[in-house]
């Protein structure tokens, strides 16, 4: 089992002002697996996955996706930050789903999905549109292509956002609290789509408060607190036999409700 | 009525009788207001028709004459060039203002401060007299040899002075409008677009700017309408815009009021058309927003 992990995070640290949000975080994610990152708010979970595709710059440490260094070129022991175009190309291989969807409100649902492939990959319009309709069908929104995001419910918008990111055929999809902004009755439809995606073999890193989803779908669970990884292991290791007091306390608080 | 139907209606019997007559609240003061407005309108109309000093015959005689139409053309030309230049300058100012470089942001700020402070009228006169400041304008290597040299007075015409004066100050205002439009687009939009692999330029062109336009267009429409009227200031440079053309005519025939009305009618026509255009643009760039 020496295959390169799909994502390798090595000793990543980051501060905002004087506040350290990530403290030497290291993590490996194997291809085809689902990793859920759980923990109290302010633990640095979202910052960590925003660092993965260089939307946030790390202060120190390295991130490798599929063996390739993210955002930098290594030469003679120095790291040179890549150009805007090169970083954009790296990002195009990593999907990202946001807490607040961030669909483009001035574009139709179909245009939201085709804009990445046509602009970044130079896929022709007709092919991209056909693929978009296929993906909409896959997330259960067939026939919604001509509507605008504002005409959809939150759950529908998040499923469009997932279709938008899948249209780029990513190697890895990052989910930043994908259900936290949804009304409770809409959470299920988004989680169902994510489960299907996990079953299809997609490599996923999911920051989530949905412990039920983590328990059911995750291969590995990471518990973070105060900017550091406290505990990491298989689902049953972390949920059933947590080794650290902080993990036990967090799980106790969350599972009781 | 059958027994069953009556039974079905039983719960309704707790409510007042079906279909009560709705009596709207009486609004006597609204009637008074309407009467006053109607009276004033009739009086104004009566004055317009009966007062011979309006000189409606003269108005219609001059409305479509060559000098007036040429003046109208000059007004429209100045508006178009000054606004186009202003938008270009404004976009550059807006982009510079939000760069990480303090020098560039500071330069943008200084420009905005200066050109919003100096009255447009002063600028028009200043540019017209630019020859007194620099006799020659040369293109060449900075502090090095000149490649070619031009006499300033051959370059500065009333038209170029007018265009510069209007455009440079318009750039300062437009820059603020464009900047507020860009900042009004929620930052997650750019994040999502960059996460898809778009370059910064693509993010700006396809995602941020079209959404910023929704915020920019109403304010910019206002500026265009202002500009149509600000161009009348170029009469100090003896440039024959709409107003100055009318002034030239009444300085000869003393029909001051009728010719001012001629100019007013054209300003009304132009601004009305621009307002309609603005409405259409707002609709176009508001797509996806009003629909709920």
Short mmCIF file of C-alpha atoms in Angstrom, two decimals:
data_model
loop_
_atom_site.label_atom_id
_atom_site.label_comp_id
_atom_site.label_asym_id
_atom_site.label_seq_id
_atom_site.Cartn_x
_atom_site.Cartn_y
_atom_site.Cartn_z
CA UNK A 1 0.00 0.00 0.00
CA UNK A 2 2.55 2.59 -1.07
CA UNK A 3 0.39 4.29 -3.73
CA UNK A 4 0.61 8.09 -3.53
CA UNK A 5 -2.38 9.46 -1.65
CA UNK A 6 -4.79 11.63 -3.64
CA UNK A 7 -4.27 14.39 -1.10
CA UNK A 8 -1.33 14.79 1.23
CA UNK A 9 -1.28 17.64 3.71
CA UNK A 10 2.12 18.10 5.39
CA UNK A 11 2.59 20.26 8.46
CA UNK A 12 0.30 23.05 7.28
CA UNK A 13 0.11 26.13 9.50
CA UNK A 14 -1.73 29.39 9.01
CA UNK A 15 -2.53 32.48 11.05
CA UNK A 16 -4.87 35.40 10.53
CA UNK A 17 -3.40 38.45 12.22
CA UNK A 18 -2.11 37.10 15.51
CA UNK A 19 -4.53 34.19 15.66
CA UNK A 20 -3.23 30.80 14.62
CA UNK A 21 -6.00 28.92 12.80
CA UNK A 22 -4.00 25.88 11.69
CA UNK A 23 -1.21 24.30 13.74
CA UNK A 24 0.99 21.96 11.75
CA UNK A 25 -1.83 19.88 10.31
CA UNK A 26 -0.90 16.67 8.47
CA UNK A 27 -3.35 14.39 6.75
CA UNK A 28 -3.44 11.83 3.95
CA UNK A 29 -6.50 11.05 1.85
CA UNK A 30 -6.35 7.96 -0.35
CA UNK A 31 -7.94 7.87 -3.78
CA UNK A 32 -11.52 6.65 -3.81
CA UNK A 33 -12.10 7.24 -0.13
CA UNK A 34 -14.34 9.60 1.83
CA UNK A 35 -12.79 11.56 4.69
CA UNK A 36 -15.05 13.51 7.02
CA UNK A 37 -13.57 16.31 9.09
CA UNK A 38 -15.57 17.02 12.22
CA UNK A 39 -15.05 19.28 15.20
CA UNK A 40 -16.35 22.37 16.96
CA UNK A 41 -16.70 25.65 15.04
CA UNK A 42 -13.51 27.64 14.88
CA UNK A 43 -11.43 24.45 14.72
CA UNK A 44 -9.95 25.46 11.34
CA UNK A 45 -11.76 22.78 9.31
CA UNK A 46 -13.02 25.13 6.60
CA UNK A 47 -9.74 27.02 6.42
CA UNK A 48 -7.91 23.72 5.94
CA UNK A 49 -9.92 22.65 2.91
CA UNK A 50 -9.81 26.15 1.42
CA UNK A 51 -6.03 25.83 1.63
CA UNK A 52 -6.17 22.61 -0.40
CA UNK A 53 -7.06 24.42 -3.63
CA UNK A 54 -5.02 27.49 -2.74
CA UNK A 55 -8.05 29.73 -2.18
CA UNK A 56 -6.30 30.41 1.10
CA UNK A 57 -2.52 30.59 1.17
CA UNK A 58 -0.72 28.59 3.86
CA UNK A 59 2.01 30.18 5.97
CA UNK A 60 4.07 27.01 6.08
CA UNK A 61 3.73 23.38 5.11
CA UNK A 62 2.98 21.66 1.82
CA UNK A 63 -0.10 20.36 0.07
CA UNK A 64 0.10 17.74 -2.66
CA UNK A 65 -2.80 16.66 -4.82
CA UNK A 66 -2.23 13.45 -6.75
CA UNK A 67 1.49 13.81 -6.00
CA UNK A 68 1.73 17.36 -7.37
CA UNK A 69 2.59 20.28 -5.16
CA UNK A 70 -0.32 22.76 -4.96
CA UNK A 71 0.36 26.38 -5.79
CA UNK A 72 4.14 26.16 -5.94
CA UNK A 73 7.00 24.81 -8.00
CA UNK A 74 9.92 23.30 -6.14
CA UNK A 75 13.31 24.15 -7.56
CA UNK A 76 16.68 24.07 -5.90
CA UNK A 77 15.18 23.84 -2.41
CA UNK A 78 13.01 26.90 -2.97
CA UNK A 79 9.28 27.17 -3.59
CA UNK A 80 8.18 29.48 -6.37
CA UNK A 81 4.52 30.46 -6.36
CA UNK A 82 2.85 29.45 -9.62
CA UNK A 83 1.26 31.94 -12.00
CA UNK A 84 -2.44 32.68 -11.86
CA UNK A 85 -3.01 30.53 -14.94
CA UNK A 86 -1.09 27.54 -13.55
CA UNK A 87 -2.90 27.68 -10.21
CA UNK A 88 -6.21 27.96 -12.06
CA UNK A 89 -5.36 24.78 -13.98
CA UNK A 90 -4.59 22.96 -10.72
CA UNK A 91 -7.85 24.16 -9.20
CA UNK A 92 -9.81 22.96 -12.21
CA UNK A 93 -9.00 19.39 -11.16
CA UNK A 94 -10.32 19.86 -7.64
CA UNK A 95 -14.03 20.24 -7.05
CA UNK A 96 -15.37 22.44 -4.30
CA UNK A 97 -18.85 22.73 -2.80
CA UNK A 98 -19.47 25.67 -0.48
CA UNK A 99 -21.66 26.11 2.56
CA UNK A 100 -23.54 28.95 0.87
CA UNK A 101 -23.62 27.31 -2.60
CA UNK A 102 -22.32 30.42 -4.41
CA UNK A 103 -24.21 29.65 -7.59
CA UNK A 104 -23.87 32.43 -10.14
CA UNK A 105 -27.22 34.25 -9.87
CA UNK A 106 -27.03 35.92 -13.29
CA UNK A 107 -26.72 32.61 -15.12
CA UNK A 108 -29.30 29.88 -15.60
CA UNK A 109 -28.83 26.56 -13.85
CA UNK A 110 -27.49 25.02 -17.07
CA UNK A 111 -25.11 27.95 -17.66
CA UNK A 112 -23.88 27.60 -14.09
CA UNK A 113 -22.84 24.06 -14.91
CA UNK A 114 -21.45 24.69 -18.41
CA UNK A 115 -19.46 27.84 -17.67
CA UNK A 116 -16.51 25.94 -16.14
CA UNK A 117 -16.13 23.35 -18.93
CA UNK A 118 -16.61 25.87 -21.77
CA UNK A 119 -14.39 28.58 -20.31
CA UNK A 120 -11.67 26.55 -18.60
CA UNK A 121 -11.63 23.34 -20.65
CA UNK A 122 -12.74 24.81 -23.97
CA UNK A 123 -15.46 22.18 -24.33
CA UNK A 124 -17.93 23.20 -27.05
CA UNK A 125 -21.28 24.53 -25.91
CA UNK A 126 -23.48 21.72 -27.16
CA UNK A 127 -21.37 19.00 -25.54
CA UNK A 128 -21.21 20.93 -22.27
CA UNK A 129 -24.98 21.53 -22.29
CA UNK A 130 -25.69 17.84 -22.90
CA UNK A 131 -23.36 16.91 -20.05
CA UNK A 132 -25.04 19.50 -17.81
CA UNK A 133 -28.45 17.96 -18.42
CA UNK A 134 -27.01 14.52 -17.67
CA UNK A 135 -25.58 15.78 -14.37
CA UNK A 136 -28.84 17.54 -13.48
CA UNK A 137 -30.59 14.23 -13.98
CA UNK A 138 -28.00 12.58 -11.74
CA UNK A 139 -28.66 15.02 -8.87
CA UNK A 140 -32.41 14.65 -9.34
CA UNK A 141 -33.03 18.00 -11.04
CA UNK A 142 -33.80 16.98 -14.62
CA UNK A 143 -35.70 19.75 -16.41
CA UNK A 144 -34.48 22.57 -14.16
CA UNK A 145 -31.76 23.73 -16.58
CA UNK A 146 -33.49 26.89 -17.76
CA UNK A 147 -34.35 28.23 -14.33
CA UNK A 148 -32.34 30.75 -12.35
CA UNK A 149 -30.76 29.83 -9.01
CA UNK A 150 -33.03 32.22 -7.10
CA UNK A 151 -36.02 30.17 -8.26
CA UNK A 152 -34.73 27.04 -6.51
CA UNK A 153 -34.83 25.92 -2.88
CA UNK A 154 -31.59 25.76 -0.89
CA UNK A 155 -31.37 22.00 -1.26
CA UNK A 156 -31.87 22.25 -5.01
CA UNK A 157 -29.26 25.01 -5.25
CA UNK A 158 -26.71 22.90 -3.41
CA UNK A 159 -27.40 19.95 -5.72
CA UNK A 160 -26.83 22.27 -8.72
CA UNK A 161 -23.56 23.34 -7.07
CA UNK A 162 -22.55 19.68 -6.85
CA UNK A 163 -23.44 19.18 -10.53
CA UNK A 164 -21.43 22.30 -11.37
CA UNK A 165 -18.35 20.94 -9.68
CA UNK A 166 -18.77 17.44 -11.17
CA UNK A 167 -18.91 18.93 -14.66
CA UNK A 168 -15.17 19.56 -14.35
CA UNK A 169 -14.50 15.82 -13.79
CA UNK A 170 -12.53 16.50 -10.62
CA UNK A 171 -10.07 14.03 -9.09
CA UNK A 172 -11.11 15.14 -5.66
CA UNK A 173 -14.13 17.03 -4.33
CA UNK A 174 -13.97 19.22 -1.24
CA UNK A 175 -17.20 19.89 0.65
CA UNK A 176 -17.21 22.85 3.04
CA UNK A 177 -20.15 22.26 5.41
CA UNK A 178 -22.46 21.55 2.46
CA UNK A 179 -25.63 21.21 4.52
CA UNK A 180 -25.07 23.79 7.27
CA UNK A 181 -26.98 26.56 5.51
CA UNK A 182 -29.99 24.38 4.68
CA UNK A 183 -33.38 24.09 6.32
CA UNK A 184 -33.48 20.78 8.21
CA UNK A 185 -35.97 19.17 5.84
CA UNK A 186 -33.69 19.85 2.85
CA UNK A 187 -30.53 18.30 4.30
CA UNK A 188 -31.50 14.75 3.33
CA UNK A 189 -31.74 15.37 -0.43
CA UNK A 190 -28.21 16.81 -0.52
CA UNK A 191 -26.76 14.01 1.60
CA UNK A 192 -28.38 11.44 -0.71
CA UNK A 193 -26.59 12.95 -3.71
CA UNK A 194 -23.32 12.95 -1.77
CA UNK A 195 -23.78 9.30 -0.79
CA UNK A 196 -24.32 8.35 -4.44
CA UNK A 197 -21.17 10.23 -5.32
CA UNK A 198 -19.22 8.41 -2.62
CA UNK A 199 -20.51 5.05 -3.89
CA UNK A 200 -19.35 5.93 -7.40
CA UNK A 201 -15.79 6.00 -6.04
CA UNK A 202 -15.17 9.74 -5.91
CA UNK A 203 -12.46 10.90 -3.53
CA UNK A 204 -14.17 13.26 -1.11
CA UNK A 205 -13.13 15.42 1.81
CA UNK A 206 -16.19 16.60 3.71
CA UNK A 207 -16.23 19.15 6.50
CA UNK A 208 -19.52 18.42 8.20
CA UNK A 209 -21.62 18.54 11.33
CA UNK A 210 -23.73 15.64 10.05
CA UNK A 211 -22.28 12.87 12.20
CA UNK A 212 -24.89 10.40 10.94
CA UNK A 213 -23.64 10.95 7.40
CA UNK A 214 -20.01 10.63 8.55
CA UNK A 215 -20.72 7.38 10.34
CA UNK A 216 -22.53 5.92 7.35
CA UNK A 217 -20.37 7.08 4.45
CA UNK A 218 -16.89 8.00 5.70
CA UNK A 219 -13.91 5.71 5.38
CA UNK A 220 -11.91 7.87 7.72
CA UNK A 221 -12.91 10.49 10.24
CA UNK A 222 -10.71 13.37 11.39
CA UNK A 223 -11.50 15.25 14.57
CA UNK A 224 -10.06 18.78 14.68
CA UNK A 225 -10.01 21.30 17.51
CA UNK A 226 -8.15 24.61 17.92
CA UNK A 227 -6.48 24.36 14.53
CA UNK A 228 -4.96 20.91 15.07
CA UNK A 229 -5.88 17.33 14.27
CA UNK A 230 -6.73 15.76 17.62
CA UNK A 231 -7.63 12.33 16.41
CA UNK A 232 -7.86 10.50 13.13
CA UNK A 233 -8.96 6.99 12.28
CA UNK A 234 -11.59 4.76 10.77
CA UNK A 235 -15.21 5.60 11.45
CA UNK A 236 -15.56 3.02 14.21
CA UNK A 237 -12.23 3.99 15.80
CA UNK A 238 -13.24 7.62 16.15
CA UNK A 239 -16.95 7.21 16.88
CA UNK A 240 -16.95 4.03 19.00
CA UNK A 241 -13.53 4.04 20.66
CA UNK A 242 -12.30 7.63 20.75
CA UNK A 243 -8.88 7.81 22.37
CA UNK A 244 -8.89 11.47 23.33
CA UNK A 245 -10.94 13.19 25.98
CA UNK A 246 -11.69 16.13 23.64
CA UNK A 247 -13.14 13.80 21.03
CA UNK A 248 -15.25 12.03 23.63
CA UNK A 249 -16.51 15.33 25.01
CA UNK A 250 -17.38 16.64 21.52
CA UNK A 251 -19.15 13.45 20.47
CA UNK A 252 -20.98 13.35 23.76
CA UNK A 253 -22.23 16.91 23.30
CA UNK A 254 -23.25 16.47 19.68
CA UNK A 255 -24.77 12.99 19.86
CA UNK A 256 -26.87 13.75 22.91
CA UNK A 257 -28.99 16.25 20.98
CA UNK B 1 -80.49 22.49 -0.32
CA UNK B 2 -79.81 18.93 0.70
CA UNK B 3 -79.17 17.77 4.23
CA UNK B 4 -75.55 16.80 3.43
CA UNK B 5 -74.68 20.18 1.94
CA UNK B 6 -76.00 22.02 4.96
CA UNK B 7 -73.98 19.71 7.19
CA UNK B 8 -70.79 20.47 5.27
CA UNK B 9 -71.27 24.17 5.84
CA UNK B 10 -71.65 23.95 9.59
CA UNK B 11 -68.07 25.06 10.44
CA UNK B 12 -68.59 28.17 8.32
CA UNK B 13 -71.44 29.32 10.48
CA UNK B 14 -68.99 30.50 13.13
CA UNK B 15 -67.76 33.15 10.68
CA UNK B 16 -69.65 36.35 9.76
CA UNK B 17 -72.05 36.16 6.86
CA UNK B 18 -70.44 35.18 3.55
CA UNK B 19 -69.22 37.92 1.18
CA UNK B 20 -69.43 41.00 3.43
CA UNK B 21 -69.29 44.31 1.57
CA UNK B 22 -65.78 45.82 1.87
CA UNK B 23 -65.86 49.59 2.45
CA UNK B 24 -62.47 51.23 1.79
CA UNK B 25 -61.31 53.90 4.21
CA UNK B 26 -62.28 57.40 3.06
CA UNK B 27 -59.36 59.63 2.07
CA UNK B 28 -60.73 63.20 1.81
CA UNK B 29 -57.28 64.90 1.77
CA UNK B 30 -56.30 62.89 -1.26
CA UNK B 31 -59.22 64.47 -3.12
CA UNK B 32 -58.12 67.93 -2.03
CA UNK B 33 -54.56 67.21 -3.20
CA UNK B 34 -55.79 65.95 -6.54
CA UNK B 35 -57.92 69.07 -7.02
CA UNK B 36 -54.96 71.37 -6.28
CA UNK B 37 -52.65 69.50 -8.68
CA UNK B 38 -55.29 69.50 -11.42
CA UNK B 39 -55.88 73.23 -10.99
CA UNK B 40 -52.14 74.02 -11.15
CA UNK B 41 -51.80 71.88 -14.28
CA UNK B 42 -54.63 73.68 -16.03
CA UNK B 43 -53.20 77.07 -15.05
CA UNK B 44 -49.75 76.13 -16.36
CA UNK B 45 -51.22 74.85 -19.62
CA UNK B 46 -53.34 77.99 -19.97
CA UNK B 47 -50.24 80.14 -19.49
CA UNK B 48 -48.26 78.15 -22.03
CA UNK B 49 -50.96 78.61 -24.65
CA UNK B 50 -52.13 82.16 -24.03
CA UNK B 51 -48.88 84.01 -23.15
CA UNK B 52 -47.51 85.22 -26.51
CA UNK B 53 -44.02 85.69 -25.01
CA UNK B 54 -43.47 81.93 -25.23
CA UNK B 55 -43.35 82.45 -28.96
CA UNK B 56 -44.39 78.95 -29.97
CA UNK B 57 -44.29 79.91 -33.62
CA UNK B 58 -40.60 80.87 -33.26
CA UNK B 59 -39.94 77.69 -31.30
CA UNK B 60 -41.22 75.45 -34.09
CA UNK B 61 -39.50 77.55 -36.73
CA UNK B 62 -36.10 76.94 -35.14
CA UNK B 63 -36.58 73.43 -33.69
CA UNK B 64 -35.27 71.64 -36.77
CA UNK B 65 -32.94 74.27 -38.24
CA UNK B 66 -29.38 73.32 -39.16
CA UNK B 67 -27.49 75.17 -36.39
CA UNK B 68 -29.73 73.70 -33.70
CA UNK B 69 -29.41 70.17 -35.06
CA UNK B 70 -25.63 70.61 -35.44
CA UNK B 71 -25.54 71.81 -31.81
CA UNK B 72 -27.55 68.78 -30.75
CA UNK B 73 -25.07 66.57 -32.62
CA UNK B 74 -22.16 68.24 -30.81
CA UNK B 75 -23.86 67.73 -27.44
CA UNK B 76 -24.40 64.04 -28.19
CA UNK B 77 -20.85 63.62 -29.50
CA UNK B 78 -19.33 65.24 -26.41
CA UNK B 79 -21.52 63.15 -24.14
CA UNK B 80 -20.54 59.93 -25.92
CA UNK B 81 -16.79 60.60 -25.99
CA UNK B 82 -16.62 61.98 -22.45
CA UNK B 83 -18.64 59.08 -21.03
CA UNK B 84 -16.71 56.41 -22.95
CA UNK B 85 -13.41 57.93 -21.81
CA UNK B 86 -14.78 58.38 -18.30
CA UNK B 87 -15.81 54.72 -18.07
CA UNK B 88 -12.39 53.62 -19.31
CA UNK B 89 -10.58 55.83 -16.79
CA UNK B 90 -13.03 54.83 -14.08
CA UNK B 91 -12.47 51.11 -14.64
CA UNK B 92 -8.71 51.58 -14.40
CA UNK B 93 -9.12 53.67 -11.23
CA UNK B 94 -11.40 51.04 -9.68
CA UNK B 95 -8.99 48.20 -10.45
CA UNK B 96 -5.95 50.16 -9.18
CA UNK B 97 -7.74 51.18 -6.02
CA UNK B 98 -8.20 47.56 -4.96
CA UNK B 99 -4.70 46.30 -5.75
CA UNK B 100 -2.32 45.34 -2.97
CA UNK B 101 0.16 48.01 -4.06
CA UNK B 102 -0.13 51.07 -1.86
CA UNK B 103 1.44 53.27 -4.52
CA UNK B 104 -1.08 52.27 -7.19
CA UNK B 105 -4.04 52.48 -4.80
CA UNK B 106 -2.76 55.85 -3.57
CA UNK B 107 -2.40 57.16 -7.12
CA UNK B 108 -6.00 56.18 -7.84
CA UNK B 109 -7.16 57.86 -4.65
CA UNK B 110 -5.18 61.03 -5.45
CA UNK B 111 -6.65 61.20 -8.95
CA UNK B 112 -10.17 60.82 -7.62
CA UNK B 113 -9.59 63.44 -4.95
CA UNK B 114 -8.14 65.97 -7.39
CA UNK B 115 -10.58 65.63 -10.26
CA UNK B 116 -13.64 65.55 -8.05
CA UNK B 117 -12.44 68.68 -6.27
CA UNK B 118 -11.65 70.98 -9.20
CA UNK B 119 -14.85 72.34 -10.81
CA UNK B 120 -15.42 71.14 -14.35
CA UNK B 121 -15.68 74.72 -15.55
CA UNK B 122 -12.19 75.46 -14.20
CA UNK B 123 -10.85 72.34 -15.92
CA UNK B 124 -12.36 73.29 -19.25
CA UNK B 125 -10.67 76.69 -19.11
CA UNK B 126 -7.44 75.15 -17.84
CA UNK B 127 -7.12 72.64 -20.68
CA UNK B 128 -8.02 75.30 -23.21
CA UNK B 129 -5.09 77.37 -21.94
CA UNK B 130 -2.73 74.43 -21.57
CA UNK B 131 -0.45 75.99 -24.18
CA UNK B 132 0.50 78.67 -21.65
CA UNK B 133 1.89 75.93 -19.38
CA UNK B 134 3.73 73.78 -21.91
CA UNK B 135 4.57 75.26 -25.28
CA UNK B 136 5.44 71.92 -26.83
CA UNK B 137 4.39 68.35 -26.24
CA UNK B 138 6.99 65.74 -27.10
CA UNK B 139 6.83 62.00 -27.31
CA UNK B 140 10.06 60.26 -26.41
CA UNK B 141 12.08 58.54 -23.72
CA UNK B 142 11.43 60.02 -20.25
CA UNK B 143 14.24 62.51 -19.42
CA UNK B 144 15.84 61.38 -22.70
CA UNK B 145 15.65 62.48 -26.31
CA UNK B 146 12.29 63.29 -27.88
CA UNK B 147 11.10 61.22 -30.80
CA UNK B 148 8.80 63.90 -32.12
CA UNK B 149 7.50 67.21 -30.87
CA UNK B 150 4.19 69.00 -31.36
CA UNK B 151 3.18 72.57 -30.80
CA UNK B 152 0.65 72.52 -27.95
CA UNK B 153 -1.58 75.13 -29.53
CA UNK B 154 -2.03 72.96 -32.60
CA UNK B 155 -3.21 70.13 -30.33
CA UNK B 156 -5.52 72.09 -28.04
CA UNK B 157 -8.75 72.98 -29.80
CA UNK B 158 -11.99 73.91 -28.05
CA UNK B 159 -13.15 70.36 -28.81
CA UNK B 160 -10.13 68.58 -27.34
CA UNK B 161 -10.13 70.87 -24.30
CA UNK B 162 -13.83 70.16 -23.78
CA UNK B 163 -13.36 66.41 -24.15
CA UNK B 164 -10.42 66.37 -21.72
CA UNK B 165 -12.12 68.51 -19.12
CA UNK B 166 -15.35 66.51 -19.14
CA UNK B 167 -13.70 63.08 -19.47
CA UNK B 168 -11.08 63.45 -16.75
CA UNK B 169 -13.52 64.54 -14.07
CA UNK B 170 -16.12 62.03 -15.22
CA UNK B 171 -13.47 59.29 -14.78
CA UNK B 172 -13.15 60.20 -11.12
CA UNK B 173 -16.90 59.86 -10.50
CA UNK B 174 -17.27 56.75 -12.63
CA UNK B 175 -14.36 55.09 -10.82
CA UNK B 176 -16.23 55.34 -7.53
CA UNK B 177 -19.40 53.96 -9.11
CA UNK B 178 -17.61 51.01 -10.70
CA UNK B 179 -15.71 50.27 -7.50
CA UNK B 180 -18.87 50.19 -5.41
CA UNK B 181 -20.44 47.90 -8.02
CA UNK B 182 -17.54 45.47 -7.93
CA UNK B 183 -17.40 45.50 -4.14
CA UNK B 184 -21.15 44.91 -4.09
CA UNK B 185 -20.71 41.46 -5.61
CA UNK B 186 -20.52 38.96 -2.80
CA UNK B 187 -16.96 37.63 -2.40
CA UNK B 188 -18.09 33.99 -2.52
CA UNK B 189 -18.87 34.48 -6.21
CA UNK B 190 -15.20 35.04 -7.05
CA UNK B 191 -14.18 32.15 -4.78
CA UNK B 192 -16.57 29.74 -6.47
CA UNK B 193 -15.42 30.85 -9.90
CA UNK B 194 -11.75 30.49 -8.99
CA UNK B 195 -12.44 27.07 -7.49
CA UNK B 196 -13.74 26.03 -10.91
CA UNK B 197 -10.35 26.92 -12.37
CA UNK B 198 -11.07 30.31 -13.91
CA UNK B 199 -8.20 32.78 -14.16
CA UNK B 200 -8.54 36.14 -12.43
CA UNK B 201 -9.37 37.80 -15.74
CA UNK B 202 -12.09 35.23 -16.49
CA UNK B 203 -13.56 35.59 -13.02
CA UNK B 204 -13.79 39.35 -13.51
CA UNK B 205 -15.18 39.21 -17.05
CA UNK B 206 -17.70 36.38 -16.71
CA UNK B 207 -18.74 36.36 -13.07
CA UNK B 208 -17.98 39.57 -11.18
CA UNK B 209 -18.38 42.34 -13.75
CA UNK B 210 -21.77 41.26 -15.17
CA UNK B 211 -23.13 41.16 -11.62
CA UNK B 212 -21.48 44.48 -10.78
CA UNK B 213 -23.26 46.03 -13.79
CA UNK B 214 -26.59 45.48 -12.09
CA UNK B 215 -25.41 47.86 -9.36
CA UNK B 216 -23.45 50.14 -11.70
CA UNK B 217 -26.07 50.80 -14.41
CA UNK B 218 -28.62 52.86 -12.45
CA UNK B 219 -25.88 55.13 -11.09
CA UNK B 220 -24.09 55.30 -14.42
CA UNK B 221 -27.37 56.13 -16.18
CA UNK B 222 -27.66 59.08 -13.85
CA UNK B 223 -24.14 60.17 -14.81
CA UNK B 224 -24.90 59.96 -18.55
CA UNK B 225 -27.95 62.15 -18.05
CA UNK B 226 -25.88 64.59 -16.00
CA UNK B 227 -23.28 64.61 -18.73
CA UNK B 228 -25.81 65.54 -21.42
CA UNK B 229 -26.48 68.70 -19.46
CA UNK B 230 -22.90 69.30 -18.23
CA UNK B 231 -21.79 69.56 -21.84
CA UNK B 232 -23.62 72.92 -21.94
CA UNK B 233 -20.66 74.28 -19.96
CA UNK B 234 -18.50 74.06 -23.09
CA UNK B 235 -20.17 77.27 -24.27
CA UNK B 236 -17.36 79.04 -22.32
CA UNK B 237 -15.00 77.67 -24.97
CA UNK B 238 -17.29 78.97 -27.73
CA UNK B 239 -17.96 75.41 -28.78
CA UNK B 240 -21.29 75.14 -30.56
CA UNK B 241 -23.19 72.63 -28.49
CA UNK B 242 -26.98 72.71 -28.27
CA UNK B 243 -27.21 75.54 -25.74
CA UNK B 244 -24.49 77.70 -27.33
CA UNK B 245 -26.10 77.31 -30.77
CA UNK B 246 -29.38 78.56 -29.33
CA UNK B 247 -27.57 81.44 -27.60
CA UNK B 248 -25.90 82.45 -30.88
CA UNK B 249 -29.29 82.68 -32.53
CA UNK B 250 -31.02 84.69 -29.82
CA UNK B 251 -28.08 87.07 -29.53
CA UNK B 252 -28.99 88.11 -33.07
CA UNK B 253 -32.80 88.01 -33.02
CA UNK B 254 -33.48 88.60 -29.28
CA UNK B 255 -35.96 85.70 -29.17
CA UNK B 256 -34.35 84.51 -25.91
CA UNK B 257 -37.25 82.53 -24.39
CA UNK B 258 -38.34 80.68 -27.56
CA UNK B 259 -34.76 79.57 -28.29
CA UNK B 260 -34.18 78.44 -24.72
CA UNK B 261 -37.37 76.42 -25.15
CA UNK B 262 -35.96 74.92 -28.34
CA UNK B 263 -32.89 73.77 -26.40
CA UNK B 264 -35.06 72.53 -23.54
CA UNK B 265 -37.24 70.45 -25.89
CA UNK B 266 -34.17 68.69 -27.28
CA UNK B 267 -32.75 68.06 -23.80
CA UNK B 268 -36.14 66.58 -22.85
CA UNK B 269 -36.14 64.31 -25.91
CA UNK B 270 -32.57 63.09 -25.39
CA UNK B 271 -32.94 62.46 -21.66
CA UNK B 272 -36.27 60.69 -22.14
CA UNK B 273 -34.71 58.33 -24.68
CA UNK B 274 -31.74 57.69 -22.37
CA UNK B 275 -34.08 56.96 -19.47
CA UNK B 276 -35.92 54.37 -21.55
CA UNK B 277 -32.60 52.80 -22.57
CA UNK B 278 -31.49 52.68 -18.95
CA UNK B 279 -34.69 50.85 -18.00
CA UNK B 280 -34.02 48.21 -20.64
CA UNK B 281 -30.41 47.74 -19.55
CA UNK B 282 -31.44 47.39 -15.91
CA UNK B 283 -33.84 44.65 -16.90
CA UNK B 284 -31.18 42.93 -18.98
CA UNK B 285 -28.60 42.85 -16.20
CA UNK B 286 -31.11 42.13 -13.46
CA UNK B 287 -31.71 38.65 -14.88
CA UNK B 288 -32.00 36.00 -12.23
CA UNK B 289 -32.48 38.54 -9.48
CA UNK B 290 -36.08 39.74 -9.51
CA UNK B 291 -37.51 36.32 -10.29
CA UNK B 292 -38.43 34.59 -7.10
#
